[in-house]
Amino acid sequence: MTAASTALRLAERPPGFLSRLNPLAPIAAVVPAWIGLLVTRDAAVPLVLLVGAVVLLLAGARLRAGAVVALLVGMPAGVLVMAIGFGVWAAPDRIADPTVLVAVGSYRFTVGALLIGLTTALRLAAVVTLALVGGLTTTGPDLARALTAQLRIPYRFAYTAVAAYRFVPRFAAELASLRRAMRVRGVAPGRGPVAAARRAGAMVVPLLASSIRHADRVALTMESRAFGAHPRRTERTPPQWRVRDTVFVVALSAATAAALILL
């Protein structure tokens, strides 16, 4: 099987159902959960919302293997590390359970401190994972079209933000090219922090010049196409808010409310 046939086969795979929704629907659906995480103080609600977000991503998004491993392995490991870190800095007057888990000199790491750290870590992990529900299932141009169509945000702001966001991968490619060129020419050779700082300093001016040239080309391209000359912009495929989007938002909001009430 050739690379072209493999790419074609992957492109024909149907995306997850989250990608078929309006780009604003996954974002609107997790807003009640974010609000609930701000007012809750126990570990049960963040844990349920975190698990629900992971299940929703695995079932409704076409994730790469690396993203799946990050969700199933990296996320629990990160929660554990953050729980210990936050627990170490927990205020002693807030610790309810004084049972000692680890004693180092005069310091006592207790069960209550671990629970406080675990609650905070779960809340942060739930916030990030809920943000991925919308972040991993839509693209910048689709979100810009939805913002201009449904929320009536001026397209000048939406598409300018998309153009700025697309600078990032270009700068990453330019940085990789500069690093290869510097290695070939032997610029700032050696290892260690001093050599790394010299190489980083040598790349500032080329990157700045490249960014100015790219911004100038983008501005000329947008100007030549009369971008911003009219108050409204037409779209070839304008996004629509359908019944399934409303059902999705209502269903997730109801599930969030049930978790907050029952737990």
mmCIF file with all atom_site columns, N, CA and C in Angstrom, residues 78-130:
data_model
loop_
_atom_site.group_PDB
_atom_site.id
_atom_site.type_symbol
_atom_site.label_atom_id
_atom_site.label_alt_id
_atom_site.label_comp_id
_atom_site.label_asym_id
_atom_site.label_entity_id
_atom_site.label_seq_id
_atom_site.pdbx_PDB_ins_code
_atom_site.Cartn_x
_atom_site.Cartn_y
_atom_site.Cartn_z
_atom_site.occupancy
_atom_site.B_iso_or_equiv
_atom_site.pdbx_formal_charge
_atom_site.auth_seq_id
_atom_site.auth_comp_id
_atom_site.auth_asym_id
_atom_site.auth_atom_id
_atom_site.pdbx_PDB_model_num
ATOM 1   N N  . GLY A 1 78  ? -0.363  13.026 35.368 1.00 0.00 ? 78  GLY A N  1
ATOM 2   C CA . GLY A 1 78  ? -0.314  14.446 35.691 1.00 0.00 ? 78  GLY A CA 1
ATOM 3   C C  . GLY A 1 78  ? -1.159  14.803 36.895 1.00 0.00 ? 78  GLY A C  1
ATOM 4   N N  . VAL A 1 79  ? -2.337  14.178 36.998 1.00 0.00 ? 79  VAL A N  1
ATOM 5   C CA . VAL A 1 79  ? -3.195  14.426 38.161 1.00 0.00 ? 79  VAL A CA 1
ATOM 6   C C  . VAL A 1 79  ? -2.504  13.978 39.441 1.00 0.00 ? 79  VAL A C  1
ATOM 7   N N  . LEU A 1 80  ? -1.837  12.832 39.401 1.00 0.00 ? 80  LEU A N  1
ATOM 8   C CA . LEU A 1 80  ? -1.135  12.334 40.585 1.00 0.00 ? 80  LEU A CA 1
ATOM 9   C C  . LEU A 1 80  ? -0.010  13.275 41.001 1.00 0.00 ? 80  LEU A C  1
ATOM 10  N N  . VAL A 1 81  ? 0.766   13.736 40.030 1.00 0.00 ? 81  VAL A N  1
ATOM 11  C CA . VAL A 1 81  ? 1.871   14.646 40.349 1.00 0.00 ? 81  VAL A CA 1
ATOM 12  C C  . VAL A 1 81  ? 1.337   15.959 40.917 1.00 0.00 ? 81  VAL A C  1
ATOM 13  N N  . MET A 1 82  ? 0.288   16.499 40.282 1.00 0.00 ? 82  MET A N  1
ATOM 14  C CA . MET A 1 82  ? -0.274  17.754 40.784 1.00 0.00 ? 82  MET A CA 1
ATOM 15  C C  . MET A 1 82  ? -0.903  17.576 42.161 1.00 0.00 ? 82  MET A C  1
ATOM 16  N N  . ALA A 1 83  ? -1.527  16.415 42.400 1.00 0.00 ? 83  ALA A N  1
ATOM 17  C CA . ALA A 1 83  ? -2.140  16.173 43.706 1.00 0.00 ? 83  ALA A CA 1
ATOM 18  C C  . ALA A 1 83  ? -1.090  16.204 44.812 1.00 0.00 ? 83  ALA A C  1
ATOM 19  N N  . ILE A 1 84  ? 0.049   15.572 44.569 1.00 0.00 ? 84  ILE A N  1
ATOM 20  C CA . ILE A 1 84  ? 1.117   15.595 45.574 1.00 0.00 ? 84  ILE A CA 1
ATOM 21  C C  . ILE A 1 84  ? 1.675   17.006 45.738 1.00 0.00 ? 84  ILE A C  1
ATOM 22  N N  . GLY A 1 85  ? 1.869   17.700 44.612 1.00 0.00 ? 85  GLY A N  1
ATOM 23  C CA . GLY A 1 85  ? 2.411   19.054 44.695 1.00 0.00 ? 85  GLY A CA 1
ATOM 24  C C  . GLY A 1 85  ? 1.492   20.015 45.423 1.00 0.00 ? 85  GLY A C  1
ATOM 25  N N  . PHE A 1 86  ? 0.201   19.997 45.067 1.00 0.00 ? 86  PHE A N  1
ATOM 26  C CA . PHE A 1 86  ? -0.745  20.871 45.762 1.00 0.00 ? 86  PHE A CA 1
ATOM 27  C C  . PHE A 1 86  ? -0.928  20.453 47.219 1.00 0.00 ? 86  PHE A C  1
ATOM 28  N N  . GLY A 1 87  ? -0.855  19.141 47.475 1.00 0.00 ? 87  GLY A N  1
ATOM 29  C CA . GLY A 1 87  ? -0.997  18.682 48.852 1.00 0.00 ? 87  GLY A CA 1
ATOM 30  C C  . GLY A 1 87  ? 0.132   19.145 49.746 1.00 0.00 ? 87  GLY A C  1
ATOM 31  N N  . VAL A 1 88  ? 1.335   19.217 49.202 1.00 0.00 ? 88  VAL A N  1
ATOM 32  C CA . VAL A 1 88  ? 2.477   19.686 49.996 1.00 0.00 ? 88  VAL A CA 1
ATOM 33  C C  . VAL A 1 88  ? 2.265   21.126 50.456 1.00 0.00 ? 88  VAL A C  1
ATOM 34  N N  . TRP A 1 89  ? 1.633   21.932 49.590 1.00 0.00 ? 89  TRP A N  1
ATOM 35  C CA . TRP A 1 89  ? 1.433   23.342 49.914 1.00 0.00 ? 89  TRP A CA 1
ATOM 36  C C  . TRP A 1 89  ? 0.070   23.625 50.529 1.00 0.00 ? 89  TRP A C  1
ATOM 37  N N  . ALA A 1 90  ? -0.656  22.597 50.917 1.00 0.00 ? 90  ALA A N  1
ATOM 38  C CA . ALA A 1 90  ? -1.976  22.805 51.517 1.00 0.00 ? 90  ALA A CA 1
ATOM 39  C C  . ALA A 1 90  ? -1.850  23.486 52.877 1.00 0.00 ? 90  ALA A C  1
ATOM 40  N N  . ALA A 1 91  ? -2.793  24.368 53.159 1.00 0.00 ? 91  ALA A N  1
ATOM 41  C CA . ALA A 1 91  ? -2.789  25.074 54.450 1.00 0.00 ? 91  ALA A CA 1
ATOM 42  C C  . ALA A 1 91  ? -3.100  24.099 55.578 1.00 0.00 ? 91  ALA A C  1
ATOM 43  N N  . PRO A 1 92  ? -2.336  24.094 56.655 1.00 0.00 ? 92  PRO A N  1
ATOM 44  C CA . PRO A 1 92  ? -2.570  23.131 57.743 1.00 0.00 ? 92  PRO A CA 1
ATOM 45  C C  . PRO A 1 92  ? -3.949  23.250 58.374 1.00 0.00 ? 92  PRO A C  1
ATOM 46  N N  . ASP A 1 93  ? -4.522  24.476 58.421 1.00 0.00 ? 93  ASP A N  1
ATOM 47  C CA . ASP A 1 93  ? -5.819  24.637 59.067 1.00 0.00 ? 93  ASP A CA 1
ATOM 48  C C  . ASP A 1 93  ? -6.967  24.089 58.231 1.00 0.00 ? 93  ASP A C  1
ATOM 49  N N  . ARG A 1 94  ? -6.709  23.745 56.967 1.00 0.00 ? 94  ARG A N  1
ATOM 50  C CA . ARG A 1 94  ? -7.749  23.186 56.109 1.00 0.00 ? 94  ARG A CA 1
ATOM 51  C C  . ARG A 1 94  ? -7.698  21.668 56.049 1.00 0.00 ? 94  ARG A C  1
ATOM 52  N N  . ILE A 1 95  ? -6.713  21.071 56.666 1.00 0.00 ? 95  ILE A N  1
ATOM 53  C CA . ILE A 1 95  ? -6.553  19.618 56.614 1.00 0.00 ? 95  ILE A CA 1
ATOM 54  C C  . ILE A 1 95  ? -7.500  18.975 57.624 1.00 0.00 ? 95  ILE A C  1
ATOM 55  N N  . ALA A 1 96  ? -8.392  18.110 57.110 1.00 0.00 ? 96  ALA A N  1
ATOM 56  C CA . ALA A 1 96  ? -9.389  17.478 57.976 1.00 0.00 ? 96  ALA A CA 1
ATOM 57  C C  . ALA A 1 96  ? -8.890  16.158 58.560 1.00 0.00 ? 96  ALA A C  1
ATOM 58  N N  . ASP A 1 97  ? -8.199  15.363 57.746 1.00 0.00 ? 97  ASP A N  1
ATOM 59  C CA . ASP A 1 97  ? -7.731  14.048 58.200 1.00 0.00 ? 97  ASP A CA 1
ATOM 60  C C  . ASP A 1 97  ? -6.243  14.140 58.530 1.00 0.00 ? 97  ASP A C  1
ATOM 61  N N  . PRO A 1 98  ? -5.855  14.013 59.805 1.00 0.00 ? 98  PRO A N  1
ATOM 62  C CA . PRO A 1 98  ? -4.438  14.161 60.171 1.00 0.00 ? 98  PRO A CA 1
ATOM 63  C C  . PRO A 1 98  ? -3.618  12.887 60.040 1.00 0.00 ? 98  PRO A C  1
ATOM 64  N N  . THR A 1 99  ? -4.188  11.842 59.427 1.00 0.00 ? 99  THR A N  1
ATOM 65  C CA . THR A 1 99  ? -3.441  10.592 59.288 1.00 0.00 ? 99  THR A CA 1
ATOM 66  C C  . THR A 1 99  ? -2.187  10.822 58.448 1.00 0.00 ? 99  THR A C  1
ATOM 67  N N  . VAL A 1 100 ? -1.046  10.450 58.978 1.00 0.00 ? 100 VAL A N  1
ATOM 68  C CA . VAL A 1 100 ? 0.232   10.719 58.321 1.00 0.00 ? 100 VAL A CA 1
ATOM 69  C C  . VAL A 1 100 ? 0.513   9.642  57.280 1.00 0.00 ? 100 VAL A C  1
ATOM 70  N N  . LEU A 1 101 ? 0.845   10.084 56.072 1.00 0.00 ? 101 LEU A N  1
ATOM 71  C CA . LEU A 1 101 ? 1.262   9.172  55.008 1.00 0.00 ? 101 LEU A CA 1
ATOM 72  C C  . LEU A 1 101 ? 2.780   9.102  54.896 1.00 0.00 ? 101 LEU A C  1
ATOM 73  N N  . VAL A 1 102 ? 3.432   10.255 54.909 1.00 0.00 ? 102 VAL A N  1
ATOM 74  C CA . VAL A 1 102 ? 4.888   10.334 54.779 1.00 0.00 ? 102 VAL A CA 1
ATOM 75  C C  . VAL A 1 102 ? 5.389   11.348 55.799 1.00 0.00 ? 102 VAL A C  1
ATOM 76  N N  . ALA A 1 103 ? 6.454   10.993 56.477 1.00 0.00 ? 103 ALA A N  1
ATOM 77  C CA . ALA A 1 103 ? 7.079   11.900 57.441 1.00 0.00 ? 103 ALA A CA 1
ATOM 78  C C  . ALA A 1 103 ? 8.531   12.109 57.048 1.00 0.00 ? 103 ALA A C  1
ATOM 79  N N  . VAL A 1 104 ? 8.906   13.367 56.834 1.00 0.00 ? 104 VAL A N  1
ATOM 80  C CA . VAL A 1 104 ? 10.281  13.735 56.498 1.00 0.00 ? 104 VAL A CA 1
ATOM 81  C C  . VAL A 1 104 ? 10.720  14.792 57.499 1.00 0.00 ? 104 VAL A C  1
ATOM 82  N N  . GLY A 1 105 ? 11.516  14.380 58.472 1.00 0.00 ? 105 GLY A N  1
ATOM 83  C CA . GLY A 1 105 ? 11.915  15.307 59.517 1.00 0.00 ? 105 GLY A CA 1
ATOM 84  C C  . GLY A 1 105 ? 10.711  15.734 60.338 1.00 0.00 ? 105 GLY A C  1
ATOM 85  N N  . SER A 1 106 ? 10.517  17.043 60.417 1.00 0.00 ? 106 SER A N  1
ATOM 86  C CA . SER A 1 106 ? 9.366   17.571 61.150 1.00 0.00 ? 106 SER A CA 1
ATOM 87  C C  . SER A 1 106 ? 8.125   17.721 60.278 1.00 0.00 ? 106 SER A C  1
ATOM 88  N N  . TYR A 1 107 ? 8.279   17.471 58.967 1.00 0.00 ? 107 TYR A N  1
ATOM 89  C CA . TYR A 1 107 ? 7.133   17.636 58.064 1.00 0.00 ? 107 TYR A CA 1
ATOM 90  C C  . TYR A 1 107 ? 6.323   16.356 58.022 1.00 0.00 ? 107 TYR A C  1
ATOM 91  N N  . ARG A 1 108 ? 4.992   16.505 57.998 1.00 0.00 ? 108 ARG A N  1
ATOM 92  C CA . ARG A 1 108 ? 4.072   15.381 57.926 1.00 0.00 ? 108 ARG A CA 1
ATOM 93  C C  . ARG A 1 108 ? 3.134   15.594 56.740 1.00 0.00 ? 108 ARG A C  1
ATOM 94  N N  . PHE A 1 109 ? 3.181   14.652 55.810 1.00 0.00 ? 109 PHE A N  1
ATOM 95  C CA . PHE A 1 109 ? 2.263   14.691 54.664 1.00 0.00 ? 109 PHE A CA 1
ATOM 96  C C  . PHE A 1 109 ? 1.081   13.792 55.001 1.00 0.00 ? 109 PHE A C  1
ATOM 97  N N  . THR A 1 110 ? -0.083  14.379 55.165 1.00 0.00 ? 110 THR A N  1
ATOM 98  C CA . THR A 1 110 ? -1.243  13.664 55.686 1.00 0.00 ? 110 THR A CA 1
ATOM 99  C C  . THR A 1 110 ? -2.234  13.313 54.591 1.00 0.00 ? 110 THR A C  1
ATOM 100 N N  . VAL A 1 111 ? -3.199  12.484 54.962 1.00 0.00 ? 111 VAL A N  1
ATOM 101 C CA . VAL A 1 111 ? -4.268  12.103 54.038 1.00 0.00 ? 111 VAL A CA 1
ATOM 102 C C  . VAL A 1 111 ? -5.106  13.317 53.661 1.00 0.00 ? 111 VAL A C  1
ATOM 103 N N  . GLY A 1 112 ? -5.366  14.185 54.629 1.00 0.00 ? 112 GLY A N  1
ATOM 104 C CA . GLY A 1 112 ? -6.137  15.388 54.335 1.00 0.00 ? 112 GLY A CA 1
ATOM 105 C C  . GLY A 1 112 ? -5.457  16.286 53.325 1.00 0.00 ? 112 GLY A C  1
ATOM 106 N N  . ALA A 1 113 ? -4.137  16.437 53.433 1.00 0.00 ? 113 ALA A N  1
ATOM 107 C CA . ALA A 1 113 ? -3.402  17.249 52.458 1.00 0.00 ? 113 ALA A CA 1
ATOM 108 C C  . ALA A 1 113 ? -3.467  16.625 51.072 1.00 0.00 ? 113 ALA A C  1
ATOM 109 N N  . LEU A 1 114 ? -3.361  15.298 51.013 1.00 0.00 ? 114 LEU A N  1
ATOM 110 C CA . LEU A 1 114 ? -3.450  14.623 49.724 1.00 0.00 ? 114 LEU A CA 1
ATOM 111 C C  . LEU A 1 114 ? -4.828  14.803 49.103 1.00 0.00 ? 114 LEU A C  1
ATOM 112 N N  . LEU A 1 115 ? -5.880  14.758 49.904 1.00 0.00 ? 115 LEU A N  1
ATOM 113 C CA . LEU A 1 115 ? -7.231  14.943 49.378 1.00 0.00 ? 115 LEU A CA 1
ATOM 114 C C  . LEU A 1 115 ? -7.435  16.362 48.855 1.00 0.00 ? 115 LEU A C  1
ATOM 115 N N  . ILE A 1 116 ? -6.881  17.338 49.569 1.00 0.00 ? 116 ILE A N  1
ATOM 116 C CA . ILE A 1 116 ? -6.976  18.717 49.082 1.00 0.00 ? 116 ILE A CA 1
ATOM 117 C C  . ILE A 1 116 ? -6.245  18.871 47.749 1.00 0.00 ? 116 ILE A C  1
ATOM 118 N N  . GLY A 1 117 ? -5.041  18.324 47.667 1.00 0.00 ? 117 GLY A N  1
ATOM 119 C CA . GLY A 1 117 ? -4.304  18.391 46.413 1.00 0.00 ? 117 GLY A CA 1
ATOM 120 C C  . GLY A 1 117 ? -4.982  17.635 45.295 1.00 0.00 ? 117 GLY A C  1
ATOM 121 N N  . LEU A 1 118 ? -5.588  16.480 45.618 1.00 0.00 ? 118 LEU A N  1
ATOM 122 C CA . LEU A 1 118 ? -6.271  15.693 44.600 1.00 0.00 ? 118 LEU A CA 1
ATOM 123 C C  . LEU A 1 118 ? -7.486  16.432 44.062 1.00 0.00 ? 118 LEU A C  1
ATOM 124 N N  . THR A 1 119 ? -8.230  17.087 44.933 1.00 0.00 ? 119 THR A N  1
ATOM 125 C CA . THR A 1 119 ? -9.394  17.854 44.485 1.00 0.00 ? 119 THR A CA 1
ATOM 126 C C  . THR A 1 119 ? -8.984  18.975 43.540 1.00 0.00 ? 119 THR A C  1
ATOM 127 N N  . THR A 1 120 ? -7.951  19.715 43.900 1.00 0.00 ? 120 THR A N  1
ATOM 128 C CA . THR A 1 120 ? -7.479  20.801 43.038 1.00 0.00 ? 120 THR A CA 1
ATOM 129 C C  . THR A 1 120 ? -6.960  20.268 41.708 1.00 0.00 ? 120 THR A C  1
ATOM 130 N N  . ALA A 1 121 ? -6.212  19.174 41.752 1.00 0.00 ? 121 ALA A N  1
ATOM 131 C CA . ALA A 1 121 ? -5.674  18.595 40.519 1.00 0.00 ? 121 ALA A CA 1
ATOM 132 C C  . ALA A 1 121 ? -6.790  18.095 39.611 1.00 0.00 ? 121 ALA A C  1
ATOM 133 N N  . LEU A 1 122 ? -7.804  17.469 40.184 1.00 0.00 ? 122 LEU A N  1
ATOM 134 C CA . LEU A 1 122 ? -8.924  16.986 39.379 1.00 0.00 ? 122 LEU A CA 1
ATOM 135 C C  . LEU A 1 122 ? -9.687  18.141 38.748 1.00 0.00 ? 122 LEU A C  1
ATOM 136 N N  . ARG A 1 123 ? -9.842  19.225 39.465 1.00 0.00 ? 123 ARG A N  1
ATOM 137 C CA . ARG A 1 123 ? -10.535 20.384 38.896 1.00 0.00 ? 123 ARG A CA 1
ATOM 138 C C  . ARG A 1 123 ? -9.764  20.952 37.711 1.00 0.00 ? 123 ARG A C  1
ATOM 139 N N  . LEU A 1 124 ? -8.455  21.096 37.852 1.00 0.00 ? 124 LEU A N  1
ATOM 140 C CA . LEU A 1 124 ? -7.650  21.611 36.741 1.00 0.00 ? 124 LEU A CA 1
ATOM 141 C C  . LEU A 1 124 ? -7.673  20.662 35.551 1.00 0.00 ? 124 LEU A C  1
ATOM 142 N N  . ALA A 1 125 ? -7.534  19.369 35.815 1.00 0.00 ? 125 ALA A N  1
ATOM 143 C CA . ALA A 1 125 ? -7.552  18.396 34.721 1.00 0.00 ? 125 ALA A CA 1
ATOM 144 C C  . ALA A 1 125 ? -8.904  18.375 34.029 1.00 0.00 ? 125 ALA A C  1
ATOM 145 N N  . ALA A 1 126 ? -9.986  18.519 34.788 1.00 0.00 ? 126 ALA A N  1
ATOM 146 C CA . ALA A 1 126 ? -11.317 18.539 34.186 1.00 0.00 ? 126 ALA A CA 1
ATOM 147 C C  . ALA A 1 126 ? -11.510 19.775 33.316 1.00 0.00 ? 126 ALA A C  1
ATOM 148 N N  . VAL A 1 127 ? -11.019 20.923 33.768 1.00 0.00 ? 127 VAL A N  1
ATOM 149 C CA . VAL A 1 127 ? -11.128 22.146 32.966 1.00 0.00 ? 127 VAL A CA 1
ATOM 150 C C  . VAL A 1 127 ? -10.394 21.985 31.639 1.00 0.00 ? 127 VAL A C  1
ATOM 151 N N  . VAL A 1 128 ? -9.180  21.448 31.685 1.00 0.00 ? 128 VAL A N  1
ATOM 152 C CA . VAL A 1 128 ? -8.390  21.271 30.462 1.00 0.00 ? 128 VAL A CA 1
ATOM 153 C C  . VAL A 1 128 ? -9.041  20.252 29.535 1.00 0.00 ? 128 VAL A C  1
ATOM 154 N N  . THR A 1 129 ? -9.497  19.131 30.076 1.00 0.00 ? 129 THR A N  1
ATOM 155 C CA . THR A 1 129 ? -10.086 18.085 29.242 1.00 0.00 ? 129 THR A CA 1
ATOM 156 C C  . THR A 1 129 ? -11.393 18.547 28.622 1.00 0.00 ? 129 THR A C  1
ATOM 157 N N  . LEU A 1 130 ? -12.191 19.300 29.359 1.00 0.00 ? 130 LEU A N  1
ATOM 158 C CA . LEU A 1 130 ? -13.422 19.847 28.787 1.00 0.00 ? 130 LEU A CA 1
ATOM 159 C C  . LEU A 1 130 ? -13.118 20.832 27.664 1.00 0.00 ? 130 LEU A C  1
#
